[in-house]
Tab-separated table of C-alpha atoms in Angstrom:
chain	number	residue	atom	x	y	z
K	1	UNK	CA	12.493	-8.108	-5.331
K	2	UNK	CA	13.892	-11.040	-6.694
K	3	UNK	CA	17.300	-10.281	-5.524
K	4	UNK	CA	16.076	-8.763	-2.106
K	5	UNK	CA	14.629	-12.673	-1.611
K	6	UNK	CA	17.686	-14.710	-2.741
K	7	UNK	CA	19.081	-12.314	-0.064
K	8	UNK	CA	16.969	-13.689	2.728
K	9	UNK	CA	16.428	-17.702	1.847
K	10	UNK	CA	20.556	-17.047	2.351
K	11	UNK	CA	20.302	-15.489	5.792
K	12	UNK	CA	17.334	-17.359	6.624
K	13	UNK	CA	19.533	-20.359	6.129
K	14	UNK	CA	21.989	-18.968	8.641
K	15	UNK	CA	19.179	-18.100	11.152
K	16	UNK	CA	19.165	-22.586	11.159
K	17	UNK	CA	15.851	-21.946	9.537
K	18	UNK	CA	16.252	-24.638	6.332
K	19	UNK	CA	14.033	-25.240	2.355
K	20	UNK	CA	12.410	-21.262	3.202
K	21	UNK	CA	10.692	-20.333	0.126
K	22	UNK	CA	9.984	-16.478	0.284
K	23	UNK	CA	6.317	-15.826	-0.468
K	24	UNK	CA	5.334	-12.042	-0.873
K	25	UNK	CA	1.987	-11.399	1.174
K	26	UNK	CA	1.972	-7.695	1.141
K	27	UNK	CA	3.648	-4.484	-0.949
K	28	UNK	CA	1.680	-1.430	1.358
K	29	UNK	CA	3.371	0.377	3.065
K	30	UNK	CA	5.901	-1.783	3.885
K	31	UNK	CA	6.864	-5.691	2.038
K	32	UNK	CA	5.670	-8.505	4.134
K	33	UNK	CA	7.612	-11.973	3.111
K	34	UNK	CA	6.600	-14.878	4.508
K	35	UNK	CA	9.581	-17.426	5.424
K	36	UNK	CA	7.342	-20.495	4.341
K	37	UNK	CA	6.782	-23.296	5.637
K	38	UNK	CA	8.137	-21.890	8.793
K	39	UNK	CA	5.618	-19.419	10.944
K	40	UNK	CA	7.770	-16.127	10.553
K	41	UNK	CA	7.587	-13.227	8.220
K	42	UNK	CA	10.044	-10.343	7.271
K	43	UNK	CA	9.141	-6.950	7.504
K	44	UNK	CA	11.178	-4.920	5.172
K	45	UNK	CA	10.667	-1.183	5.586
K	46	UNK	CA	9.381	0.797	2.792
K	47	UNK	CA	12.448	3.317	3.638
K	48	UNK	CA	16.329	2.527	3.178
K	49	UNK	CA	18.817	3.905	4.947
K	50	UNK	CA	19.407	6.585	2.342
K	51	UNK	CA	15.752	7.511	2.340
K	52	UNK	CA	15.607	7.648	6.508
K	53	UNK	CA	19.100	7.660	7.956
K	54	UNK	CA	17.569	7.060	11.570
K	55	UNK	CA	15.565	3.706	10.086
K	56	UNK	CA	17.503	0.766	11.804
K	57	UNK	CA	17.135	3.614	15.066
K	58	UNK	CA	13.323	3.566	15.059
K	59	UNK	CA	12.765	-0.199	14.353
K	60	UNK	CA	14.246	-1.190	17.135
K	61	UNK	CA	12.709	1.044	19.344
K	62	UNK	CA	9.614	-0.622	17.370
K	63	UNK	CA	10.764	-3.914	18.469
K	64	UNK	CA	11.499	-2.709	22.079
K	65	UNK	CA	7.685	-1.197	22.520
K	66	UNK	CA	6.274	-4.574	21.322
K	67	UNK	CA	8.595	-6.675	23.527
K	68	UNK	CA	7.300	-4.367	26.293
K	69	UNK	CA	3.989	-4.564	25.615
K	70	UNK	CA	3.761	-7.987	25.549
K	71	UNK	CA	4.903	-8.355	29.328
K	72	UNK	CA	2.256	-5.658	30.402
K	73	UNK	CA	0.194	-8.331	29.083
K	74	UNK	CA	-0.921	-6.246	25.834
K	75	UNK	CA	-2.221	-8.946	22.866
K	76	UNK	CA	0.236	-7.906	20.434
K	77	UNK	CA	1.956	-9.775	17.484
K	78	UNK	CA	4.963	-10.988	18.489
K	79	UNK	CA	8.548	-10.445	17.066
K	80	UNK	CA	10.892	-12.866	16.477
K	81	UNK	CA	14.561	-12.626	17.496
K	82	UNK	CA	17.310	-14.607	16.151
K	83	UNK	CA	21.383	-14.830	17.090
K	84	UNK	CA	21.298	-11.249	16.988
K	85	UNK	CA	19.298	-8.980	18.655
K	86	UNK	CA	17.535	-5.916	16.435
K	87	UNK	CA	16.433	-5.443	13.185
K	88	UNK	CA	18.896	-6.958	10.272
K	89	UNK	CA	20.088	-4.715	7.434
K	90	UNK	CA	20.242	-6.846	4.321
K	91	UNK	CA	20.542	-5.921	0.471
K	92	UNK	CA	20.313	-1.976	1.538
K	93	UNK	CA	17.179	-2.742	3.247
K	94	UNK	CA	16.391	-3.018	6.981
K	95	UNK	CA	13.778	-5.631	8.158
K	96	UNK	CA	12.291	-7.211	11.591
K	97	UNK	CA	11.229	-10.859	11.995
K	98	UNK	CA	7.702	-11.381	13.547
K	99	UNK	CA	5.408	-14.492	14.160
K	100	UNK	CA	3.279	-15.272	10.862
K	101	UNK	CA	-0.333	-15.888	11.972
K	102	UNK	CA	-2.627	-17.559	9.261
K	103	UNK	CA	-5.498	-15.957	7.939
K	104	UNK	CA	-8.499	-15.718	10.741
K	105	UNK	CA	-11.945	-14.559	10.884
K	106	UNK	CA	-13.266	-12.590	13.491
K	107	UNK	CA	-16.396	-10.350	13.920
K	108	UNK	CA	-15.323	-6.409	14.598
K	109	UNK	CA	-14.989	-5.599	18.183
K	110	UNK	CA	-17.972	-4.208	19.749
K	111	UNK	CA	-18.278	-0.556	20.685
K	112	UNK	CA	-17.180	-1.678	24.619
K	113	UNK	CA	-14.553	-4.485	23.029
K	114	UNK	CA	-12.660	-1.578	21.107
K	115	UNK	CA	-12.509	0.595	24.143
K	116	UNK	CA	-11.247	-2.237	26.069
K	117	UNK	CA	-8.905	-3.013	23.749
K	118	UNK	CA	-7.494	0.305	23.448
K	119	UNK	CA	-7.296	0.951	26.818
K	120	UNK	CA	-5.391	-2.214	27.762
K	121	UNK	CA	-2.909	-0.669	25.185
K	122	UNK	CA	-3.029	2.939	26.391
K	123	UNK	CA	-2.306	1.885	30.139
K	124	UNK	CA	0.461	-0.218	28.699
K	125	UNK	CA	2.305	2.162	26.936
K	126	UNK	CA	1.725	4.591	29.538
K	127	UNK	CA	4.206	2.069	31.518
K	128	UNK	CA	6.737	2.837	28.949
K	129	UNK	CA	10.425	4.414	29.724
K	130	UNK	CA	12.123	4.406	27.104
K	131	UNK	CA	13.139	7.385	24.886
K	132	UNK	CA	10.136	8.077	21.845
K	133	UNK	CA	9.793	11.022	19.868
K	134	UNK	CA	7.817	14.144	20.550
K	135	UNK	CA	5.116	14.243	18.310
K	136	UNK	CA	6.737	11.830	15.973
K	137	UNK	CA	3.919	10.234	14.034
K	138	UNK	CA	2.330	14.153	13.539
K	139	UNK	CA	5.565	15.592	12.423
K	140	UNK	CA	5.984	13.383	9.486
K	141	UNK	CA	2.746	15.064	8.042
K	142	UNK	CA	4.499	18.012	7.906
K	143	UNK	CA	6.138	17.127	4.841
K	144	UNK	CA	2.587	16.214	3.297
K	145	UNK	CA	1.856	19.727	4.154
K	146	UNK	CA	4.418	21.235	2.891
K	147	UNK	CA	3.762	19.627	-0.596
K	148	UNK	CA	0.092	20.553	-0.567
K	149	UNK	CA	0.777	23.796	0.278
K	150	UNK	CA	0.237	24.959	-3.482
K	151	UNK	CA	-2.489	22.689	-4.450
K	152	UNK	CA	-5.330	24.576	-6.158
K	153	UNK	CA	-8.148	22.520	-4.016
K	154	UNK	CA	-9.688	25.100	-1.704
K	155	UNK	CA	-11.148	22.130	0.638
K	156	UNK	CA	-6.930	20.807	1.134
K	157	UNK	CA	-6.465	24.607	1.530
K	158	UNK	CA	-8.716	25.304	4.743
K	159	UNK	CA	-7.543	21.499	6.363
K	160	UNK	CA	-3.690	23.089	6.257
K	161	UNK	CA	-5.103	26.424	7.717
K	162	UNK	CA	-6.378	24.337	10.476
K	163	UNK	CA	-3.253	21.869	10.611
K	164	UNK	CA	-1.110	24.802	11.470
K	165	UNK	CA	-3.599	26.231	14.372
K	166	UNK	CA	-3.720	22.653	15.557
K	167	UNK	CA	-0.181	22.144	15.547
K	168	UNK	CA	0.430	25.745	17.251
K	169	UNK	CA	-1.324	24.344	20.219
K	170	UNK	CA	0.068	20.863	20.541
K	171	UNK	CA	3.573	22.294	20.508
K	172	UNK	CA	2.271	25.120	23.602
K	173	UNK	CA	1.562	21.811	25.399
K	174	UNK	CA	3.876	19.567	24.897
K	175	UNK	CA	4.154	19.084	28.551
K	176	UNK	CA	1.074	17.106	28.167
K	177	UNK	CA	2.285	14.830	25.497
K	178	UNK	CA	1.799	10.731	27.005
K	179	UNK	CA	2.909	7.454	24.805
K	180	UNK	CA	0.870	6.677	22.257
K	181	UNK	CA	0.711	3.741	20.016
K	182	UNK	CA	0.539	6.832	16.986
K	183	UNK	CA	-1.453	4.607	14.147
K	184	UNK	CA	-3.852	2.778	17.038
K	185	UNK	CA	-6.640	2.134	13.647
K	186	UNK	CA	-8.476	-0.792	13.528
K	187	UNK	CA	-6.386	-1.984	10.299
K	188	UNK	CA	-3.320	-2.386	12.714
K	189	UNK	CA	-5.498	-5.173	14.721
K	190	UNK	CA	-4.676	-8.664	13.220
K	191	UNK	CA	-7.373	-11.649	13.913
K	192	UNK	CA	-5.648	-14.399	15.153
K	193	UNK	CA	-6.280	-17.296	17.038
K	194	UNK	CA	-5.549	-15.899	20.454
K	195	UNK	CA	-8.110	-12.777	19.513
K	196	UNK	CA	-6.971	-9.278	18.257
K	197	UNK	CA	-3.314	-8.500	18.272
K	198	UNK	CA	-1.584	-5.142	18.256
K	199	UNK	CA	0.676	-4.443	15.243
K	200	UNK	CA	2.582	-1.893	13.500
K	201	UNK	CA	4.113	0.119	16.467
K	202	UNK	CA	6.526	2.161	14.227
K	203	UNK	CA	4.472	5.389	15.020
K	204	UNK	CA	5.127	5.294	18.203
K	205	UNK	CA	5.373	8.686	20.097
K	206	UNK	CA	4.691	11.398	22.481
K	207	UNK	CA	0.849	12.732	21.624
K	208	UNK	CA	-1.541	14.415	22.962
K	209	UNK	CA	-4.221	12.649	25.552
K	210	UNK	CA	-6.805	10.089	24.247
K	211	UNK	CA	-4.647	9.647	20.604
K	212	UNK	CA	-4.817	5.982	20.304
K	213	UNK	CA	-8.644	6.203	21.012
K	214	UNK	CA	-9.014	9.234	18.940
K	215	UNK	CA	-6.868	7.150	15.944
K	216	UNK	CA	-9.287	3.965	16.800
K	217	UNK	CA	-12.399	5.257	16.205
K	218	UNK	CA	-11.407	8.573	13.444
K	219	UNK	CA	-11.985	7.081	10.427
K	220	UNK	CA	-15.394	5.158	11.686
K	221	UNK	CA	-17.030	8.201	12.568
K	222	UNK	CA	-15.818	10.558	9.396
K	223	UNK	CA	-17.729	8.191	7.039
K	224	UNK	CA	-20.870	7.188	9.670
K	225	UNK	CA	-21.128	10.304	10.977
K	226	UNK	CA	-22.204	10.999	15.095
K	227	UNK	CA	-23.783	7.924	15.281
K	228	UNK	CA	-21.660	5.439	15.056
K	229	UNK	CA	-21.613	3.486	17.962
K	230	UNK	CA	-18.442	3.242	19.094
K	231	UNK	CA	-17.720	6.826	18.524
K	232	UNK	CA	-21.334	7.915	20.711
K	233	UNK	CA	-20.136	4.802	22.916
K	234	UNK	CA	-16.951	6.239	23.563
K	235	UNK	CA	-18.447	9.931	23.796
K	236	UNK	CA	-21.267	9.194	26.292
K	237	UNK	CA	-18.961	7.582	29.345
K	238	UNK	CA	-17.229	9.819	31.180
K	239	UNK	CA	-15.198	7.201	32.900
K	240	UNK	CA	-13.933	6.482	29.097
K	241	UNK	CA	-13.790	10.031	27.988
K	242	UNK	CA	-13.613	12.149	30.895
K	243	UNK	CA	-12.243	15.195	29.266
K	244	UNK	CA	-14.454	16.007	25.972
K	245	UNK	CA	-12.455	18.917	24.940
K	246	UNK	CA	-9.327	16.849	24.732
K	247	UNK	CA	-10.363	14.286	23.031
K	248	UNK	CA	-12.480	16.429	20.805
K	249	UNK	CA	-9.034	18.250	19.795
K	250	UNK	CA	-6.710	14.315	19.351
K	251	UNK	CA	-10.074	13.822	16.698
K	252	UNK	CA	-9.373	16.987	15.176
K	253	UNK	CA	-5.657	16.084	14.750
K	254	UNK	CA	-6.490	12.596	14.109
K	255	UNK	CA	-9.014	13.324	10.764
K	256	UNK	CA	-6.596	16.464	9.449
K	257	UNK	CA	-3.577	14.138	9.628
K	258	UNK	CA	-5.027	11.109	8.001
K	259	UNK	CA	-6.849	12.927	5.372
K	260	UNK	CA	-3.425	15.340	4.828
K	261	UNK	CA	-1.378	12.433	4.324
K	262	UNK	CA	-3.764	10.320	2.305
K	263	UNK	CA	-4.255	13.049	-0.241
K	264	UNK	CA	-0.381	13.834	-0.541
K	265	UNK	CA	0.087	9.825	-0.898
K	266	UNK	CA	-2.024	9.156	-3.629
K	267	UNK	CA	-1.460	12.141	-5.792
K	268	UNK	CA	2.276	10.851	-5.786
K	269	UNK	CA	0.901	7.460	-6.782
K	270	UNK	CA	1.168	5.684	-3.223
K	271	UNK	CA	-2.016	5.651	-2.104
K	272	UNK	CA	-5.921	5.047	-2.808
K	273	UNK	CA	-6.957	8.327	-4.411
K	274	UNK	CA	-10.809	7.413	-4.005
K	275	UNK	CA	-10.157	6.959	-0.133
K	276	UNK	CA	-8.302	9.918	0.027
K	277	UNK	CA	-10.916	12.195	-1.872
K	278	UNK	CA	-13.743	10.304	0.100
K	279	UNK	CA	-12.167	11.644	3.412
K	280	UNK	CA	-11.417	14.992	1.749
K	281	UNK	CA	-14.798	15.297	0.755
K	282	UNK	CA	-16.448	14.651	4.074
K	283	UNK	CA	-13.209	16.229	6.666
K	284	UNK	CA	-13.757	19.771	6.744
K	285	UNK	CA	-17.453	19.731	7.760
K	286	UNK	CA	-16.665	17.200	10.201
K	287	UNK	CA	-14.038	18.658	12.017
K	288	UNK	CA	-15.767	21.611	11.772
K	289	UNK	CA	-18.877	19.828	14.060
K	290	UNK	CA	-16.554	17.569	16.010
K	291	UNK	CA	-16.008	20.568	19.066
K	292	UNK	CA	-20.170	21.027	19.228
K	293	UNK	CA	-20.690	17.000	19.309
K	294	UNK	CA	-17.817	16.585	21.603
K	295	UNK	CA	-18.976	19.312	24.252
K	296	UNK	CA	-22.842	17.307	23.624
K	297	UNK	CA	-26.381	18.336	25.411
């Protein structure tokens, strides 16, 4: 880490960008370095090249999908660009450069805020023409899957019985597939200043209908059940949900992927492993009622 920041205070330097003392504010998923005093940060990628040949590939198509949704006029966090155009590759690591915001409180969005917040994104990225993946965020679970496939647990058993008959039918319609955000959770909405900004668009992809809403509001209703109100909020307007059925089935996805990969995560060490066995604990029974609540009275 040490070195990877005597790396960057150098190019930093040659970005014009002068006394930058690195300061670590994040090691999730990805390492987020602030390039104090000035208001940028470095996003290193948790993958190097040798881990994900196509990495430099899908960050700038990450940085592309940000730039565009900022002209649709889509709140989002805002990347930086420097002499060159793209990510940088530096000390076998590839990184992006995006606008630090300082630490700001905001109350959650109401149940009609985080509709109309996902929507403005939805109908953005709906705009988009540029090349993105066919199922890409999904597919990557695959390989969660695949390493679960042995586990003893009977509960992580029946989820990848039902991953496969979900993924069966999202691959018979592909045709349907629409650009999707792919990780469209609340923890990928910064406060800021200007209100709630869009982050984090390396999932982007082609998914099924109603994703990003699906992805918004997954989580909240595994844990609060039916009643939470921005899950019944979303459920009881057919101008936001026209088409139950379909959204009942991105929900499905939504729960089996997060709680697949989760799992798979923190049994290598990467994750929370009381989040992931909370949402184990509580997925099949709720995917299981999600197609009667979703069809309602």
């Amino acid at each position: 880490m040490d070195s990877l920041c005597s790396h960057l205070q150098i190019a930093a330097a040659n970005f014009g960008l002068t006394e930058v003392m690195p300061k670590i504010l994040s090691c999730g998923g990805n390492i987020i370095i602030h390039l104090a005093p000035h208001p940028i940060v470095a996003r290193v990628a948790a993958f190097t090249p040798e881990q994900d040949p196509q990495i430099g590939k899908k960050l700038e198509q990450e940085l592309r999908v940000a730039s565009h949704l900022h002209e649709e006029g889509v709140p989002v966090l805002l990347p930086v660009h420097f002499s060159q155009e793209g990510p940088l590759e530096l000390d076998g690591h590839w990184m992006t450069f995006w606008e630090y915001i300082p630490q700001t409180a905001l109350p959650f969005p109401s149940p009609s805020e985080a509709v109309n917040i996902v929507n403005t994104l939805t109908l953005a990225m709906e705009q988009y023409t540029g090349e993105l993946p066919i199922l890409g965020v999904w597919d990557r679970i695959h390989q969660s899957v695949t390493r679960l496939s042995a586990h003893p647990d009977d509960r992580i058993q029946r989820l990848i019985h039902k991953f496969y008959e979900i993924d069966q039918q999202m691959r018979a319609e592909s045709q349907l597939l629409v650009p999707s955000h792919g990780d469209a959770h609340a923890r990928n909405l910064m406060p800021s200043p200007r209100g709630w900004l869009w982050m984090d668009f390396e999932d982007v992809s082609l998914m099924p209908r109603y994703w990003d809403l699906a992805s918004f509001v997954a989580n909240l209703a595994l844990f609060k059940g039916e009643q939470e109100p921005t899950f019944r909020f979303m459920i009881s307007r057919p101008d936001i949900v026209a088409d139950r059925d379909a959204f009942g089935f991105a929900l499905s996805a939504r729960i089996l992927m997060s709680t697949l990969g989760n799992v798979d995560y923190a049994i290598a060490g990467h994750g929370d492993m009381e989040f992931a066995c909370s949402q184990l604990e509580l997925a099949g029974e709720f995917i299981y009622r999600v197609e009667h609540i979703c069809k309602g009275p």
